[in-house]
XYZ file of C-alpha atoms in Angstrom:
537
model
C -16.212 30.349 -15.462
C -16.388 34.051 -14.661
C -14.694 35.434 -11.593
C -16.564 37.027 -8.689
C -17.070 40.797 -9.254
C -15.049 42.608 -6.629
C -15.430 46.017 -5.109
C -12.438 48.371 -4.989
C -11.784 47.213 -1.435
C -11.552 43.604 -2.603
C -14.733 42.317 -0.892
C -17.143 40.170 -2.847
C -20.383 41.868 -3.974
C -22.225 38.586 -4.318
C -21.651 35.097 -3.023
C -20.077 32.660 -5.447
C -22.318 29.980 -6.881
C -21.288 26.458 -5.943
C -19.216 24.769 -8.595
C -21.169 22.265 -10.679
C -18.822 19.641 -12.188
C -21.521 18.603 -14.657
C -20.809 21.808 -16.606
C -17.503 20.328 -17.732
C -17.111 17.659 -20.367
C -15.153 14.502 -19.555
C -12.364 15.758 -21.801
C -12.101 18.999 -19.803
C -12.124 17.084 -16.514
C -9.359 14.741 -17.624
C -7.251 17.620 -18.943
C -7.569 19.534 -15.667
C -6.831 16.460 -13.597
C -3.915 15.421 -15.812
C -2.238 18.834 -15.557
C -2.626 18.895 -11.770
C -1.434 15.298 -11.359
C 1.694 16.100 -13.355
C 2.334 19.123 -11.147
C 1.995 16.907 -8.097
C 4.473 14.461 -9.654
C 7.005 17.288 -10.084
C 6.699 18.328 -6.445
C 6.961 14.776 -5.121
C 9.844 13.589 -7.286
C 11.933 16.561 -6.174
C 11.889 15.254 -2.608
C 14.222 12.423 -3.603
C 15.612 13.380 -7.043
C 18.661 14.986 -5.472
C 19.312 12.023 -3.132
C 21.643 10.220 -5.539
C 23.483 13.458 -6.368
C 24.313 14.765 -2.899
C 28.001 13.880 -3.174
C 28.285 15.804 -6.455
C 26.331 18.754 -5.022
C 28.587 18.765 -1.966
C 31.719 18.823 -4.114
C 30.311 21.422 -6.508
C 29.367 23.833 -3.715
C 32.368 23.062 -1.452
C 29.981 22.119 1.371
C 30.726 20.127 4.483
C 29.114 16.759 5.275
C 26.890 18.323 7.954
C 25.767 21.103 5.630
C 24.802 18.993 2.625
C 22.035 17.156 4.501
C 20.158 20.474 4.688
C 19.564 20.303 0.928
C 16.989 17.617 1.769
C 15.964 18.847 5.216
C 15.117 22.390 4.074
C 12.826 21.071 1.336
C 10.977 18.697 3.663
C 10.566 21.259 6.454
C 9.063 23.851 4.124
C 6.831 21.351 2.324
C 5.369 20.096 5.613
C 4.300 23.643 6.480
C 2.604 24.306 3.138
C 0.602 21.075 2.855
C -1.922 21.915 5.630
C -1.879 25.644 4.730
C -2.871 24.920 1.122
C -6.539 24.240 1.975
C -6.946 27.810 3.261
C -5.090 29.293 0.289
C -7.131 27.286 -2.219
C -10.316 28.842 -0.887
C -8.844 32.330 -0.683
C -7.063 32.431 -4.061
C -9.018 29.711 -5.949
C -7.589 26.422 -7.143
C -6.547 27.998 -10.438
C -4.412 30.768 -9.000
C -2.976 28.753 -6.131
C -1.871 25.965 -8.460
C -0.509 28.392 -11.058
C 1.445 30.347 -8.443
C 2.711 27.112 -6.913
C 3.880 25.699 -10.272
C 5.365 29.011 -11.423
C 7.289 29.694 -8.224
C 8.385 26.051 -8.086
C 9.887 26.518 -11.564
C 11.710 29.702 -10.561
C 13.052 28.168 -7.355
C 14.216 25.096 -9.307
C 16.198 27.394 -11.575
C 17.607 29.141 -8.495
C 18.731 25.764 -7.099
C 20.512 24.982 -10.367
C 22.237 28.379 -10.290
C 23.232 28.155 -6.603
C 26.749 29.479 -5.965
C 27.226 28.205 -2.399
C 25.524 25.905 0.076
C 23.620 28.772 1.738
C 21.967 29.850 -1.517
C 21.118 26.223 -2.273
C 19.446 25.693 1.111
C 17.352 28.866 0.788
C 16.293 27.942 -2.750
C 15.386 24.403 -1.700
C 13.278 25.734 1.183
C 11.356 27.992 -1.221
C 11.007 25.112 -3.676
C 9.570 22.814 -1.010
C 7.200 25.464 0.355
C 5.631 26.495 -2.939
C 5.608 22.946 -4.321
C 3.807 21.608 -1.274
C 0.582 23.345 -2.316
C 0.207 21.119 -5.379
C 0.079 17.841 -3.452
C -3.213 18.026 -1.495
C -4.923 20.388 -3.968
C -5.060 17.767 -6.701
C -6.617 15.190 -4.347
C -9.440 17.551 -3.373
C -10.003 18.709 -6.956
C -10.138 15.137 -8.244
C -12.895 14.313 -5.761
C -14.815 17.430 -6.812
C -14.552 16.735 -10.547
C -15.453 13.056 -10.625
C -18.098 10.773 -9.179
C -19.003 7.088 -9.314
C -16.579 4.751 -11.058
C -14.510 7.677 -12.327
C -13.928 8.854 -8.781
C -12.754 5.375 -7.774
C -9.783 5.832 -10.122
C -8.665 9.070 -8.409
C -6.968 7.459 -5.387
C -5.425 4.839 -7.686
C -3.903 7.385 -10.071
C -2.805 9.822 -7.390
C -1.617 6.966 -5.190
C 0.548 5.803 -8.077
C 1.956 9.312 -8.465
C 2.548 9.561 -4.716
C 4.620 6.382 -4.568
C 6.150 6.373 -8.046
C 7.636 9.861 -7.799
C 9.764 9.315 -4.659
C 10.659 5.798 -5.842
C 11.947 7.033 -9.208
C 13.553 10.155 -7.741
C 16.985 8.673 -6.921
C 17.013 6.727 -10.199
C 16.210 9.734 -12.373
C 18.538 11.960 -10.361
C 21.409 9.510 -10.731
C 20.958 9.209 -14.503
C 20.716 12.973 -15.000
C 23.768 13.625 -12.833
C 25.866 11.048 -14.667
C 24.766 12.333 -18.084
C 24.629 16.123 -17.644
C 25.827 17.106 -14.161
C 24.048 17.756 -10.881
C 22.746 21.223 -11.795
C 20.495 19.639 -14.428
C 18.679 17.756 -11.666
C 17.050 21.161 -11.025
C 17.104 22.659 -14.525
C 15.102 19.665 -15.772
C 12.054 21.136 -13.971
C 12.015 24.414 -15.900
C 10.327 23.404 -19.173
C 7.619 21.184 -17.625
C 7.083 23.765 -14.875
C 6.378 26.495 -17.420
C 4.028 24.140 -19.279
C 2.073 23.240 -16.121
C 1.768 26.913 -15.151
C 0.476 27.907 -18.593
C -1.983 25.007 -18.819
C -3.257 25.707 -15.301
C -4.090 29.305 -16.204
C -5.689 28.223 -19.483
C -7.721 25.228 -18.310
C -8.560 25.218 -14.618
C -11.893 26.823 -13.708
C -13.282 24.774 -10.858
C -13.992 27.418 -8.201
C -13.826 31.124 -7.499
C -11.612 33.069 -5.072
C -12.670 34.490 -1.744
C -10.022 37.166 -1.321
C -11.636 38.486 1.851
C -10.234 35.416 3.639
C -6.730 36.830 3.229
C -7.662 39.666 5.579
C -8.648 37.181 8.274
C -5.460 35.124 8.390
C -4.542 34.214 11.944
C -0.811 34.876 11.716
C -0.173 33.444 15.181
C -1.850 30.216 14.071
C 0.273 30.104 10.927
C 3.497 30.821 12.812
C 2.697 28.183 15.449
C 2.045 25.558 12.779
C 5.239 26.477 10.915
C 7.409 26.251 14.040
C 5.751 23.012 15.200
C 6.138 21.193 11.856
C 9.551 22.628 10.954
C 10.825 21.902 14.461
C 9.562 18.328 14.258
C 11.228 17.809 10.882
C 14.496 19.288 12.185
C 14.510 16.973 15.213
C 13.735 13.930 13.075
C 16.331 14.749 10.413
C 19.172 15.828 12.692
C 18.448 13.600 15.702
C 20.015 10.367 14.388
C 23.216 12.205 13.421
C 23.586 14.068 16.724
C 22.740 11.414 19.335
C 19.220 12.807 19.729
C 18.600 14.682 22.976
C 22.205 14.721 24.077
C 22.574 17.622 21.609
C 21.398 21.037 22.872
C 20.113 22.019 19.404
C 17.875 18.955 19.268
C 16.569 19.763 22.747
C 15.744 23.350 21.727
C 14.105 22.203 18.478
C 11.954 19.641 20.302
C 10.917 22.141 22.979
C 9.972 24.796 20.435
C 8.011 22.235 18.424
C 6.011 21.061 21.452
C 5.210 24.576 22.653
C 4.249 25.677 19.150
C 2.027 22.611 18.696
C 0.134 23.398 21.907
C -0.354 26.990 20.685
C -1.447 25.655 17.287
C -4.133 23.508 18.917
C -5.329 26.432 21.028
C -5.689 28.680 17.964
C -7.325 25.873 15.967
C -10.232 25.743 18.424
C -10.465 29.382 19.497
C -9.430 31.477 16.507
C -12.012 33.323 14.390
C -9.950 32.671 11.254
C -7.943 29.465 11.668
C -5.732 28.568 8.735
C -6.212 24.841 9.402
C -9.497 23.345 10.551
C -9.293 20.097 12.462
C -13.006 19.311 12.041
C -12.334 16.273 9.776
C -10.945 14.495 12.849
C -14.487 14.383 14.232
C -15.071 11.384 11.982
C -13.436 8.249 13.452
C -12.873 6.634 10.065
C -10.868 9.682 8.962
C -8.717 9.354 12.091
C -7.994 5.701 11.326
C -7.340 6.491 7.640
C -4.791 9.109 8.721
C -3.181 6.549 11.021
C -2.987 4.139 8.076
C -1.417 6.877 5.954
C 1.135 7.559 8.679
C 2.159 3.887 8.633
C 2.091 3.764 4.818
C 4.282 6.872 4.629
C 6.665 5.242 7.100
C 6.981 2.106 4.974
C 7.023 3.879 1.621
C 9.662 6.514 2.337
C 11.775 4.398 4.694
C 11.750 1.447 2.281
C 12.620 3.705 -0.652
C 15.467 5.153 1.428
C 16.877 1.857 2.740
C 17.374 -0.119 -0.478
C 19.598 2.483 -2.231
C 21.439 2.926 1.074
C 22.099 -0.836 1.277
C 23.247 -0.994 -2.344
C 25.573 1.972 -1.875
C 27.068 1.121 1.519
C 27.178 -2.669 1.354
C 27.422 -3.446 -2.366
C 29.316 -0.272 -3.353
C 26.978 0.516 -6.258
C 27.118 3.898 -8.005
C 24.037 6.028 -8.763
C 23.323 4.412 -12.140
C 23.651 0.864 -10.756
C 21.344 1.710 -7.872
C 18.817 3.190 -10.279
C 18.874 0.116 -12.505
C 18.297 -2.127 -9.482
C 15.379 -0.267 -7.874
C 13.528 0.601 -11.099
C 11.581 -2.671 -10.798
C 9.759 -1.135 -7.822
C 8.171 1.471 -10.080
C 7.076 -1.187 -12.579
C 5.382 -3.211 -9.818
C 3.571 -0.108 -8.581
C 2.214 0.583 -12.069
C 0.960 -3.000 -12.237
C -0.883 -2.570 -8.953
C -2.829 0.568 -9.997
C -5.657 -0.996 -12.067
C -5.941 -3.978 -9.723
C -6.210 -1.793 -6.621
C -8.747 0.504 -8.318
C -10.870 -2.407 -9.471
C -10.851 -4.130 -6.081
C -11.762 -0.887 -4.287
C -14.901 -0.609 -6.449
C -15.990 -4.224 -5.999
C -14.769 -5.185 -2.533
C -15.139 -3.592 0.889
C -12.221 -1.174 1.242
C -11.427 -2.607 4.659
C -10.768 -5.995 3.081
C -8.526 -4.433 0.418
C -6.432 -2.510 2.937
C -6.170 -5.604 5.164
C -4.740 -7.563 2.259
C -2.495 -4.632 1.308
C -1.023 -4.169 4.788
C -0.429 -7.914 5.175
C 1.233 -8.139 1.755
C 3.376 -5.066 2.506
C 4.477 -6.719 5.753
C 5.383 -9.860 3.786
C 7.457 -7.790 1.338
C 9.346 -6.154 4.209
C 9.883 -9.545 5.832
C 11.416 -10.886 2.610
C 14.005 -8.098 2.824
C 14.966 -9.251 6.319
C 16.947 -12.194 4.865
C 19.430 -10.015 2.946
C 23.088 -10.962 2.697
C 26.014 -8.809 1.492
C 25.769 -10.526 -1.914
C 22.189 -9.462 -2.701
C 21.793 -7.611 -6.007
C 19.094 -7.191 -8.652
C 18.066 -10.871 -8.811
C 17.825 -11.399 -5.041
C 16.021 -8.086 -4.509
C 13.565 -8.645 -7.385
C 10.715 -10.424 -5.587
C 10.925 -8.507 -2.291
C 10.714 -5.267 -4.278
C 7.835 -6.537 -6.410
C 5.793 -7.745 -3.424
C 6.310 -4.577 -1.388
C 5.748 -2.187 -4.302
C 2.630 -3.989 -5.539
C 1.216 -4.012 -2.003
C 1.608 -0.266 -1.494
C -1.149 0.454 -4.041
C -3.476 -1.903 -2.172
C -2.774 0.204 0.934
C -3.003 3.708 -0.529
C -6.098 3.370 -2.731
C -8.513 2.188 -0.006
C -6.990 4.523 2.601
C -7.691 7.533 0.350
C -11.270 6.321 -0.166
C -11.786 5.836 3.569
C -10.309 9.261 4.327
C -11.986 11.500 1.739
C -15.122 9.637 0.671
C -17.462 11.301 3.184
C -16.398 14.959 2.838
C -17.755 17.788 0.730
C -16.924 21.398 -0.075
C -14.253 23.283 1.894
C -14.048 20.484 4.490
C -12.839 18.194 1.693
C -9.859 20.512 1.175
C -8.922 20.423 4.850
C -9.343 16.653 4.977
C -7.103 16.263 1.919
C -4.419 18.513 3.409
C -4.390 16.746 6.771
C -4.437 13.312 5.152
C -1.473 14.115 2.886
C 0.378 15.666 5.825
C 0.159 12.333 7.624
C 1.968 10.496 4.813
C 4.809 13.017 4.715
C 5.049 13.056 8.507
C 5.148 9.243 8.477
C 7.994 9.388 5.984
C 9.947 11.854 8.121
C 9.440 9.772 11.264
C 10.266 6.593 9.351
C 13.576 7.796 7.943
C 14.651 9.157 11.336
C 13.761 5.926 13.136
C 15.359 3.579 10.606
C 18.564 5.625 10.715
C 18.616 5.287 14.506
C 17.776 1.575 14.406
C 20.406 1.018 11.739
C 23.169 2.742 13.709
C 22.276 1.057 17.015
C 21.893 -2.429 15.546
C 25.097 -2.110 13.519
C 27.056 -1.367 16.691
C 25.338 -4.253 18.482
C 26.060 -6.777 15.715
C 29.651 -5.566 15.335
C 30.155 -6.128 19.071
C 28.648 -9.626 18.880
C 30.726 -10.581 15.834
C 33.882 -9.298 17.550
C 33.037 -11.340 20.637
C 32.508 -14.416 18.441
C 35.908 -13.879 16.806
C 37.469 -13.504 20.242
C 35.992 -16.815 21.349
C 37.406 -18.452 18.205
C 40.754 -16.697 18.359
C 42.697 -19.526 16.706
C 40.407 -19.632 13.671
C 40.492 -15.840 13.385
C 44.285 -15.757 13.607
C 44.601 -18.539 11.034
C 42.314 -16.626 8.663
C 44.326 -13.427 9.145
C 47.570 -15.301 8.523
C 46.167 -16.863 5.327
C 45.071 -13.439 4.086
C 48.510 -12.013 4.967
C 50.216 -14.695 2.871
C 47.991 -13.829 -0.117
C 48.679 -10.117 0.395
C 52.404 -10.859 0.379
C 52.221 -10.429 -3.378
C 51.274 -6.781 -2.800
C 53.817 -5.913 -0.118
C 57.072 -7.748 0.772
C 56.836 -6.588 4.413
C 55.176 -9.414 6.450
C 54.075 -7.055 9.242
C 52.485 -4.697 6.718
C 50.726 -7.634 5.038
C 49.355 -8.758 8.430
C 48.035 -5.241 9.159
C 46.361 -5.179 5.754
C 44.806 -8.599 6.429
C 43.485 -7.445 9.810
C 42.058 -4.302 8.206
C 40.339 -6.411 5.555
C 38.831 -8.654 8.230
C 37.636 -5.584 10.121
C 35.880 -4.293 6.977
C 34.273 -7.699 6.436
C 32.983 -7.687 10.024
C 31.644 -4.166 9.546
C 29.899 -5.144 6.317
C 28.309 -8.204 7.917
C 27.193 -6.195 10.952
C 25.628 -3.534 8.727
C 23.802 -6.160 6.667
C 22.405 -7.813 9.800
C 21.264 -4.368 10.973
C 19.403 -3.827 7.687
C 17.694 -7.189 8.230
C 16.636 -6.138 11.737
C 15.203 -2.832 10.502
C 13.108 -4.482 7.799
C 11.830 -6.993 10.346
C 10.759 -4.191 12.711
C 8.972 -2.409 9.877
C 7.111 -5.624 9.018
C 5.893 -5.853 12.627
C 4.627 -2.258 12.394
C 2.475 -3.053 9.368
C 1.057 -6.141 11.039
C 0.212 -4.039 14.111
C -1.684 -1.569 11.891
C -4.137 -4.345 10.988
C -5.669 -3.951 14.458
C -7.282 -0.660 13.349
C -9.120 -2.072 10.305
C -12.265 -3.362 12.085
C -12.913 0.106 13.551
C -13.273 1.779 10.130
C -16.532 2.462 8.339
C -16.515 2.565 4.528
C -17.815 5.773 2.845
C -21.510 6.057 2.014
C -22.371 4.267 -1.203
C -23.929 6.470 -3.834
C -23.202 9.731 -2.050
C -23.688 12.854 -4.080
C -20.551 14.375 -5.510
C -19.135 17.128 -3.322
C -19.819 20.706 -4.249
C -17.232 23.397 -3.743
C -18.613 26.295 -1.820
C -17.132 29.027 0.291
């Protein structure tokens, strides 16, 4: 497709004709969609791919424990800012150039992460990586809905839903394997070859719209800055809050205050600006509001669940990265199994029924986790992982259809950006809350177990004495053996308290998914047989 002829000043001489997807063959459509979906997979897997390698990164860069968490936080903060901004950029630059720039800069920033020489350079590179990679996530959703219609379109939420959940699920597994085999720097270098390929294929294949460069002159920079501060401030508070006792820390207070003030300014500019970078008009449709609420809950369960299981295996079972990866890989297999089933049901059954079943099944999967003991491994975790991971596709596929099915043209881009933002925001809120719940409930259970031991002092003392006699083979000093026995009992109490806290957290998450069912009756399914959206500026 030819580009718009531009004058020397960069203004369009003639309006762009709306894009007609019927001009493309099915082969061209699938190639374009496949390239973009793979780019989205790259951006999403990098959220969690470094999770299993943080200890190695910390040692390699001589970073402190408080500094290393920013390797994740910087990426998430920057990505949250780009996701809603991408709708504006896609119209201004065109899908082709935005996606190519995003993939190309993502590749360069990945290389910079691998070459980082200290923690500061790593954090800056990760922030750039998250910012530029964030543009690929909502762009592929909007483009998929433009390219396809009918039964083909029904597969879009299934495929992209699979990518959205499979990438963060496999991230720790892949990262652990790469780190063990080649070293932590290859967790980033592994992106270079596929990143170059995606960039080249994007430039060669994607012709789905034309740029409107004049929009770049109308950017409301105050609006952009307000959104950046609001979202980055929120992410900072959520990431750092659990580690710093929330609002008892002055930095958390400042971050929260800046985020609130910036959000109010963002809303003001959204309604009064002549060139807003994010349009909130999709929220006029109630079903879109409920679909975003569903996505917030789904993001909570998806990211928090993906975070909790490796954490349990590492802290309670003492598994290394490879053992954790081998245990959680079943989740990805169950998600793949759910893709065709969820897509088929969404075509044949009311989407409200599908999402009702999905939310209820997800709640059941979370509830199954709430019976964990310190001995749980692959076998015990198998069915809870399968149920939860299968259910997530039955949640995501209908929620995407409910959210995007009634939008066309540029509004589809904004709807896609806002909808995807909700899932990431849900994940950020989820991880922050489960960390807080985990810490609070661990302290509570440790206190209760200690009280129970105090009430059964004779039994506790007899157990300690028995352990001391067994440890006598290690040390001839009876007092030293008794101290070792008491230390061992203390670790056992701590392990039991932590396991009970994990059970509590999964139970609370199950209640959240059941509560989300209340919203289902208020949704309206998209119009049946609606014309495929046309991209216009």
